[in-house]
Coordinates of C-alpha atoms and ligand atoms in Angstrom, one line a residue:
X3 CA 153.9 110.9 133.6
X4 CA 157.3 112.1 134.6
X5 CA 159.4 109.3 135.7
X6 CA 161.6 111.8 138.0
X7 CA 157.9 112.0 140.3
X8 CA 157.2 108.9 141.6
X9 CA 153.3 108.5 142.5
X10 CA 154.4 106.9 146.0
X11 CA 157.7 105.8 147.9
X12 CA 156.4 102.2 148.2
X13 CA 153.1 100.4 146.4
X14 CA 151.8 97.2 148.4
X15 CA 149.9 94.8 145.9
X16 CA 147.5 93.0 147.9
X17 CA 146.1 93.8 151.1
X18 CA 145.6 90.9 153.1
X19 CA 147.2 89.6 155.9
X20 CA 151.2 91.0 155.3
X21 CA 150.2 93.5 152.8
X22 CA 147.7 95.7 155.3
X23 CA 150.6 95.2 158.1
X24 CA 153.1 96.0 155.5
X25 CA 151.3 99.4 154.5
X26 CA 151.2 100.2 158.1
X27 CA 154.0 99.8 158.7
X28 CA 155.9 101.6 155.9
X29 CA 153.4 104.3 156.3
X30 CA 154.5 104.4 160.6
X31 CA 157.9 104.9 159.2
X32 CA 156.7 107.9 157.6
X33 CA 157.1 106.5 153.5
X34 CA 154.6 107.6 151.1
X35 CA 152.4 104.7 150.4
X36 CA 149.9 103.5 148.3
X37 CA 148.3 99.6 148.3
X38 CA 145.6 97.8 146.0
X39 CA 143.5 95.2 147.1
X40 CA 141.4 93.2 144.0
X41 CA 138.3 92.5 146.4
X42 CA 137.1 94.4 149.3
X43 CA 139.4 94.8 152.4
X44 CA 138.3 92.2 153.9
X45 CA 136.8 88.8 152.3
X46 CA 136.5 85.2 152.1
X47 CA 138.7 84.1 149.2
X48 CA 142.6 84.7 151.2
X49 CA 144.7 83.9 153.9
X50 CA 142.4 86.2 156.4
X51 CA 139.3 84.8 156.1
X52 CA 137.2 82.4 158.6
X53 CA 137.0 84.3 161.6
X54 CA 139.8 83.2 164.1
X55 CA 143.4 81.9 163.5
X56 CA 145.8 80.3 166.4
X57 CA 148.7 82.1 167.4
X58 CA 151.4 79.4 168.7
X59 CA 155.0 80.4 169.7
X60 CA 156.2 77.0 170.4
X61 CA 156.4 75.6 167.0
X62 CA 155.8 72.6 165.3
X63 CA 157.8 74.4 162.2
X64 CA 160.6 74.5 164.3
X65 CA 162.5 76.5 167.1
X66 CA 164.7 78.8 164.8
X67 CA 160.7 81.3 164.3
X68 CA 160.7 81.9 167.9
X69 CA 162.3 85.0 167.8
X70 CA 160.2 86.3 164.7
X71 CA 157.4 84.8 166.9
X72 CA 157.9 86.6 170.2
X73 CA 158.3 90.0 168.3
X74 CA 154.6 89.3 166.6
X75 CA 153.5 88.9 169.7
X76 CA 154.3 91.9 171.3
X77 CA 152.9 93.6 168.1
X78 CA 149.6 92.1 168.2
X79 CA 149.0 93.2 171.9
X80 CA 150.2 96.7 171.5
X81 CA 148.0 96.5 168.3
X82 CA 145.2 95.3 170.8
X83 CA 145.6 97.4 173.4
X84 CA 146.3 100.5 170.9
X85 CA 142.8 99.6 169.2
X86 CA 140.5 98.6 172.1
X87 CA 139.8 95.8 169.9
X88 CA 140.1 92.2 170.4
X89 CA 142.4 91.4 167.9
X90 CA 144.6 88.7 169.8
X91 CA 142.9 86.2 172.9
X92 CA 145.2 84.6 175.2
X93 CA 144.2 80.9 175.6
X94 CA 147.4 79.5 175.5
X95 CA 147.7 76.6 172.4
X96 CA 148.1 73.1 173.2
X97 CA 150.5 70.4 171.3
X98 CA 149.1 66.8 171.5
X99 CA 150.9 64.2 169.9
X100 CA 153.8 61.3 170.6
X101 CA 156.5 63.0 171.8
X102 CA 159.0 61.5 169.6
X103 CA 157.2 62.7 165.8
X104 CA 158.9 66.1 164.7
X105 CA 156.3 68.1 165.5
X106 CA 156.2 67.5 168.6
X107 CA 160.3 67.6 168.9
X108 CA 160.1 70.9 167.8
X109 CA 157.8 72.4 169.8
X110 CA 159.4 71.1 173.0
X111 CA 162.8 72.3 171.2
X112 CA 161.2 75.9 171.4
X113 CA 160.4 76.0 175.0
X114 CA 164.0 74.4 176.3
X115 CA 166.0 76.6 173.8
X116 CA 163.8 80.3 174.2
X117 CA 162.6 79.4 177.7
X118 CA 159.3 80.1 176.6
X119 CA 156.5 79.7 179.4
X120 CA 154.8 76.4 178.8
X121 CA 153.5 73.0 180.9
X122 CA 154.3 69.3 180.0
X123 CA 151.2 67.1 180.4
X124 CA 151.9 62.8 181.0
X125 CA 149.0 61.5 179.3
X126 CA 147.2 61.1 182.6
X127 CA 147.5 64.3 183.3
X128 CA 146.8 65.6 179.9
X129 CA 143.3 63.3 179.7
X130 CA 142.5 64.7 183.2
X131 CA 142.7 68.3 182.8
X132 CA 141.8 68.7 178.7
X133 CA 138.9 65.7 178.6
X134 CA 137.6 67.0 176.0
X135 CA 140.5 65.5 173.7
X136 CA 140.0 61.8 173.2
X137 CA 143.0 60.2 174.8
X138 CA 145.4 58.3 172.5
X139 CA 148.6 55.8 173.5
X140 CA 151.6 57.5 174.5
X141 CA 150.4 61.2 173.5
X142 CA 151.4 63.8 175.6
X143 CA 150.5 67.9 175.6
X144 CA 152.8 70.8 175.7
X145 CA 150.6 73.6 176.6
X146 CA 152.4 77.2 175.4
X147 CA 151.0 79.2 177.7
X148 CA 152.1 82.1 174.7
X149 CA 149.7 80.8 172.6
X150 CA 146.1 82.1 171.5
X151 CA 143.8 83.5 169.1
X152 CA 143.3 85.9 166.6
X153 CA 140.9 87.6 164.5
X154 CA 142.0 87.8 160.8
X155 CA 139.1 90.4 159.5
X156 CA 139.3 92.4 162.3
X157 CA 143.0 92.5 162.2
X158 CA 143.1 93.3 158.6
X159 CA 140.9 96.2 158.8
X160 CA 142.6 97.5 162.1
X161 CA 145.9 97.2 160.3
X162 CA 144.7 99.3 157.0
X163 CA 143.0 101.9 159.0
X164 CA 146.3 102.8 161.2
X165 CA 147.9 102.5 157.6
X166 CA 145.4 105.4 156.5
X167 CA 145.6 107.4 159.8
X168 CA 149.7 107.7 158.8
X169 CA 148.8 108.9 155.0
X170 CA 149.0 105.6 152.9
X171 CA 146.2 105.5 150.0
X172 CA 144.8 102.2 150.2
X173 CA 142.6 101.0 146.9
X174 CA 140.0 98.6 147.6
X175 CA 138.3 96.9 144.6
X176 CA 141.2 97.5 142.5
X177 CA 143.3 94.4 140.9
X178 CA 146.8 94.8 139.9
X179 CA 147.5 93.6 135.8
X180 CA 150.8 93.9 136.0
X181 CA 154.0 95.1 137.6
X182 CA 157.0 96.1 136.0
X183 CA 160.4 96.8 137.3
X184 CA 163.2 99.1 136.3
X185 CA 166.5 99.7 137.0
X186 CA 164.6 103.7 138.3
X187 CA 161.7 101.9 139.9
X188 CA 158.4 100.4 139.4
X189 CA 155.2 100.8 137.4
X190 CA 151.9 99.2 138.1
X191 CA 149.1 98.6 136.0
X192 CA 146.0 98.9 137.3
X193 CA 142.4 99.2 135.5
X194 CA 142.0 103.2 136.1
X195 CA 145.7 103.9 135.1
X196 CA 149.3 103.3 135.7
X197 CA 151.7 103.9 138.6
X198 CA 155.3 104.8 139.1
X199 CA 156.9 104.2 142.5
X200 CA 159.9 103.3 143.9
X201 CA 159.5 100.1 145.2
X202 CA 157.1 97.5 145.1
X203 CA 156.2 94.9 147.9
X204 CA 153.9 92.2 146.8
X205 CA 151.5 90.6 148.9
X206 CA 149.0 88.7 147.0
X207 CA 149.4 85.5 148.5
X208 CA 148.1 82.8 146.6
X209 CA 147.5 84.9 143.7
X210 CA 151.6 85.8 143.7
X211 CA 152.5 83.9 140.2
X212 CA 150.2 86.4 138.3
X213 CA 152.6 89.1 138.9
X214 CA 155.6 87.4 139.7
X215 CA 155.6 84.1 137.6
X216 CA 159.3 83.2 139.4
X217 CA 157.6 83.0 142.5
X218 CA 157.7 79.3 143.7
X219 CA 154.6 79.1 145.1
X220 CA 151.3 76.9 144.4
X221 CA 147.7 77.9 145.4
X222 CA 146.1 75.4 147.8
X223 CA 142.6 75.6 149.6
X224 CA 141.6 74.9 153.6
X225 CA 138.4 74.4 154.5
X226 CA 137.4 75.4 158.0
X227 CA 134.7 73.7 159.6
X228 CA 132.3 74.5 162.6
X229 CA 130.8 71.8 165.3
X230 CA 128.4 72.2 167.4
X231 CA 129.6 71.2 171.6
X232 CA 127.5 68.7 173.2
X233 CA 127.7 71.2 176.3
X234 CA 128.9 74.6 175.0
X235 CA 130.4 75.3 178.3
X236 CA 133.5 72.7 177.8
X237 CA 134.9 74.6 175.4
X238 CA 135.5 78.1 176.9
X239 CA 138.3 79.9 175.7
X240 CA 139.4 80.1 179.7
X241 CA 138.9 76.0 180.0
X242 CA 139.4 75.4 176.4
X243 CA 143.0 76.7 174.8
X244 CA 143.5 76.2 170.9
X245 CA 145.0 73.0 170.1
X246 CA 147.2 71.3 167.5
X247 CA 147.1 67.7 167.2
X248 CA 148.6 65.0 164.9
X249 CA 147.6 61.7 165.3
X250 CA 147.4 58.2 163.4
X251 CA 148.6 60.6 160.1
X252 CA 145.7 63.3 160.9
X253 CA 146.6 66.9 161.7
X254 CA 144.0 68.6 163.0
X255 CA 144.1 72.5 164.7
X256 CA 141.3 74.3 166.5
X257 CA 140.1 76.4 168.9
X258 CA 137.6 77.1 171.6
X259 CA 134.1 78.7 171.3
X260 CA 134.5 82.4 169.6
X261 CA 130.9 83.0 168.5
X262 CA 129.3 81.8 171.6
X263 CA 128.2 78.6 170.3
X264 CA 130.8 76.5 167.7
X265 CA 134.1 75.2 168.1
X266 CA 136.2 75.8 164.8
X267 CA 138.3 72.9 163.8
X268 CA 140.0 72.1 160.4
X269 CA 142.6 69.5 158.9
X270 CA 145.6 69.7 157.0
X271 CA 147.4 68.7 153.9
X272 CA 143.9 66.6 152.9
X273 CA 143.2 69.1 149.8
X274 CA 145.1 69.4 146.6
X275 CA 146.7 72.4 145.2
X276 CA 144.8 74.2 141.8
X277 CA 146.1 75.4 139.2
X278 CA 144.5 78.3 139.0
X279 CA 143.7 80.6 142.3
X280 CA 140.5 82.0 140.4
X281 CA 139.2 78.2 140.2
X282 CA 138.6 78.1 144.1
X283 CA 135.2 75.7 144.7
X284 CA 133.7 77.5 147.8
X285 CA 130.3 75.1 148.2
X286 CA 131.5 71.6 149.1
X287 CA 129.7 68.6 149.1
X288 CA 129.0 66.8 152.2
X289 CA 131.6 64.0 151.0
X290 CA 134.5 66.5 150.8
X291 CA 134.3 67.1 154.5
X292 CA 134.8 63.4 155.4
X293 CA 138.8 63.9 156.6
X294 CA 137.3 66.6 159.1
X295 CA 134.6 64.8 160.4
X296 CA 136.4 61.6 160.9
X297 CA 139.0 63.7 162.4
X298 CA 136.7 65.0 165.1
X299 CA 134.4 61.8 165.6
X300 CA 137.6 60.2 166.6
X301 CA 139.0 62.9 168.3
X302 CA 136.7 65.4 169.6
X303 CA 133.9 63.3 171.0
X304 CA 132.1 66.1 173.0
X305 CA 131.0 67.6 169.3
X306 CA 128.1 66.8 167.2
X307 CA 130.9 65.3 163.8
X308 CA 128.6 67.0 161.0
X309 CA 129.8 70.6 161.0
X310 CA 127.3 73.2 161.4
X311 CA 129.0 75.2 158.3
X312 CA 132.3 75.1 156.8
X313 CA 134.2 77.7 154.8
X314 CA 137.0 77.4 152.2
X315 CA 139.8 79.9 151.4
X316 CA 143.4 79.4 150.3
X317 CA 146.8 80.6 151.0
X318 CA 150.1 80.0 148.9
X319 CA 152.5 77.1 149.4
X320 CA 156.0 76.5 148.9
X321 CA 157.7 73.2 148.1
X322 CA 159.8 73.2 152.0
X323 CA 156.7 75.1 153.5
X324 CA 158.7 78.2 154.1
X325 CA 157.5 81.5 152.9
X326 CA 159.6 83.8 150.7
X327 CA 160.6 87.0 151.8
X328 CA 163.4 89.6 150.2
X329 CA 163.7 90.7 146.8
X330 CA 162.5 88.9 143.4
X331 CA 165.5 87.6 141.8
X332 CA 167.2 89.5 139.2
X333 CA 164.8 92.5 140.4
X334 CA 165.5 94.3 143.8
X335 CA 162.9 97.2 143.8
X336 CA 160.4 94.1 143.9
X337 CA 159.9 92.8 147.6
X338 CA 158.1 89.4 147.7
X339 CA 156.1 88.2 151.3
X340 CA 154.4 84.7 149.9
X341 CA 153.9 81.1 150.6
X342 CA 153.2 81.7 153.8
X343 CA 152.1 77.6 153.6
X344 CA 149.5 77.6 155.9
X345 CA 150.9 79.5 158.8
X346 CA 151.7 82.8 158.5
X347 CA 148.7 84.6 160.0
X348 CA 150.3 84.6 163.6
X349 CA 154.0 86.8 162.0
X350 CA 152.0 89.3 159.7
X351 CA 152.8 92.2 161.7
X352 CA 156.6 91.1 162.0
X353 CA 156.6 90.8 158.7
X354 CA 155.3 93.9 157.8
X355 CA 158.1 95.6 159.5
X356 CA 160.4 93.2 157.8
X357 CA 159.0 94.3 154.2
X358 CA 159.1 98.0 155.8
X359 CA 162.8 97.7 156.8
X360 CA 163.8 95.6 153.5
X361 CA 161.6 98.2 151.0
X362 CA 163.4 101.5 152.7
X363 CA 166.6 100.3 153.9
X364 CA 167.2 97.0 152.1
X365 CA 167.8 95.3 155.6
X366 CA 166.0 93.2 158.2
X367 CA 167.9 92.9 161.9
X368 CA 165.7 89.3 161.6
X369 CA 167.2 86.2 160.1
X370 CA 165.1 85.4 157.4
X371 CA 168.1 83.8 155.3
X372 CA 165.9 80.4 154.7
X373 CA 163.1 82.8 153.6
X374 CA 165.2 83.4 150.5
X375 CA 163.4 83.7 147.1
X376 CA 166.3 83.0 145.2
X377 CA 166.6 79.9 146.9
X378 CA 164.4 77.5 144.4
X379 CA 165.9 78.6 141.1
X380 CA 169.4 78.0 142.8
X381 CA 167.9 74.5 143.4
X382 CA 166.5 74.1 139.7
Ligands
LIG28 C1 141.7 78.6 156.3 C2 143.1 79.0 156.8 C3 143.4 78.8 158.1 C4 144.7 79.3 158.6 N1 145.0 79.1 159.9 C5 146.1 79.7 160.3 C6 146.4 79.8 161.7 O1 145.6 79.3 162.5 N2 147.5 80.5 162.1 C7 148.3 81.1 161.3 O2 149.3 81.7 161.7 N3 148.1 81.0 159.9 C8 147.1 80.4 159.5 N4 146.8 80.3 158.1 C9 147.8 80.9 157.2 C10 147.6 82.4 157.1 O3 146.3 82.8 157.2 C11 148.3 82.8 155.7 O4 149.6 82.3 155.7 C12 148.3 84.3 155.6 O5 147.1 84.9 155.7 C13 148.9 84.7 154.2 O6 148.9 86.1 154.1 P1 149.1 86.7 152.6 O7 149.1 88.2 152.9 O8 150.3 86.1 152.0 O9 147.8 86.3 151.8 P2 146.3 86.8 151.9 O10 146.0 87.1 153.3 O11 145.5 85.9 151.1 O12 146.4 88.2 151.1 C14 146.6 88.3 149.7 C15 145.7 89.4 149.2 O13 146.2 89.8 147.9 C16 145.0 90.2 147.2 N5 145.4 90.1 145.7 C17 145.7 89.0 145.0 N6 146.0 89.3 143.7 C18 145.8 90.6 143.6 C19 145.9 91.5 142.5 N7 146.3 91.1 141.3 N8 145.6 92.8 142.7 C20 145.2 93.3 144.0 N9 145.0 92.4 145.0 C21 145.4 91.1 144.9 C22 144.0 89.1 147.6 O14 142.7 89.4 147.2 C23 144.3 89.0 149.1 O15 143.4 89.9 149.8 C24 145.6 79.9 157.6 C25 145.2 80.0 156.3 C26 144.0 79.6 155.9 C27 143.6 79.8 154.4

């Protein structure tokens, strides 16, 4: 293969969450693109599995995402309304928790510094209108009234198809052995052949230290879970927003009835990393969903605490829980989007114009400066 005739502008390894909204995007811009994905578009292993993720612009991770935050969200209802699907809900998200734990101090931090739209509840108030929650001393709620849900399969396919529509050659069932920069470009090894390109942005989540070993990123699992309501008609998404909670050391997210009949609730930070993202356990035993169940028994007592079913997938984690986003050290035709650490679903689509803007015009008009994946081998 002549190395002067590049197969594509960009290749996108991986497309879940960031890589489908990174193909579209590049492939908007009008670059030639082509994207592998190991599995089918959409499945149960990544970061877009189980159905329904919260969308929350006042943030517990702290003030300085709102602006990547607000951008996302305009992009998921254009991407909505452009669609006719329902990709993003808005059921607002509610914070519950002391309001002196960090948390908590950043979320409020969000609303008073971006003015974002949002209601304070006193504990009195917040037991009164949101009953639903279990009332512990001293917790209040911020309800963002930005907040809500979204729907990671649905997304994922929406995203891949507009990414189509514009040209770009998405590969399903097709798994990336290896990437290789040069100082001309890129080649990719995949099982049929090999691929020379210009560029490279790798999305493969918690799969990322296959092809980039310097990638500082572990793969951890999180187990959704599903409960059945005592009376199904509490938890409407219009009486019902999603909700993130910490209390007595438990963190526990949610949200209100999607499937007409169970409310999804998880916890966090209760499972341990593997070493290997191919050794992911998807059946549980009952005993492994004890954290979730005491979670909700304690509080959540409108549900039934043995979950009706209960999936496991994974995303990649970092060591400061911030993902990393630019070039691969010491090889700038490879763009990294990983270790998204639990809560990247909401800024896929900003970040696929991120990886658009850094793959063809090795910029971003966002401040992703902590995003850095130099950063941990300037640490070590
Ligand atoms: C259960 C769960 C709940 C979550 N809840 C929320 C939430 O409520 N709100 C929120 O904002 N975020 C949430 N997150 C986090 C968010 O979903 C992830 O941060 C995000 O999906 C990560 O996107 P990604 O593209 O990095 O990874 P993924 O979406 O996992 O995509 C990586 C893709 O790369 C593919 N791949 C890997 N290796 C190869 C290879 N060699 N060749 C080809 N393809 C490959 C994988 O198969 C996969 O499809 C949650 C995550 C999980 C797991």
């Amino acid at each position: 293969m002549s190395r002067s005739l590049p197969d594509a502008d960009v290749a996108v390894l991986g497309l879940g969450a960031m890589g489908s909204m990174t193909a579209w995007q590049l492939a908007a811009a009008g670059a030639r693109v082509i994207g592998f994905e190991q599995y089918g578009l959409v499945h149960d292993r990544g970061g877009a599995g189980g159905e329904s993720r919260l969308f929350r612009a006042a943030y517990h991770e702290g003030a300085e995402y709102v602006p990547l935050l607000r951008r996302a969200r305009d992009m998921w209802i254009e991407l909505t309304q452009a669609s006719g699907r329902p990709l993003f809900t808005p059921t607002g998200c509610l914070s519950i928790g002391r309001p002196d734990i960090e948390p908590m101090r950043n979320v409020r931090a969000s609303v008073d510094e971006h003015g974002l739209d949002h209601e304070i509840l006193a504990p009195d108030e917040l037991t009164a209108r949101f009953p639903q929650h279990a009332p512990a001393d001293g917790e209040i709620g911020i309800l963002d009234l930005a907040g809500g849900m979204l729907r990671p399969e649905l997304a994922v396919l929406t995203a891949a198809e507009r990414a189509r529509e514009a040209g770009a050659r998405l590969m399903d069932r097709t798994v990336v052995s290896a990437v290789e920069p040069d100082s001309g470009g890129v080649t990719i090894v995949t099982d049929e052949r090999t691929w020379r390109v210009r560029r490279a942005v790798v999305t493969t989540g918690a799969w990322v230290r296959e092809l980039v070993p310097q990638a500082a990123v572990v793969p951890k699992p999180i187990v959704l879970t599903w409960f059945a309501p005592s009376d199904v008609e509490d938890y409407r998404p219009d009486v019902f927003p999603a909700f993130i909670r910490d209390t007595d050391g438990m963190h526990l997210f949610g949200c209100p009835v999607m499937d007409g009949v169970s409310v999804k609730a998880g916890v966090a930070d209760v499972w341990d990393p593997l070493r290997d993202p191919r050794d992911l356990t998807r059946d549980l035993p009952e005993p492994a969903l004890e954290p979730v169940t005491a979670a909700v028994r304690r509080l959540l007592p409108g549900l039934h605490p043995e979950p009706i079913r209960h999936g496991v997938y994974m995303d990649g984690y970092t060591a400061d829980r911030t993902a990393l986003a630019g070039p691969v050290p010491g090889a700038p035709q490879l763009i990294v989007l990983a270790g998204f650490s639990g809560h990247g679903f909401k800024m896929a689509p900003v970040f696929g114009s991120i990886a658009a803007d850094l793959a063809l015009h090795d910029g971003t008009s966002f401040d992703i400066a902590r995003m850095d994946p130099a950063r941990f081998s300037r640490a070590a």
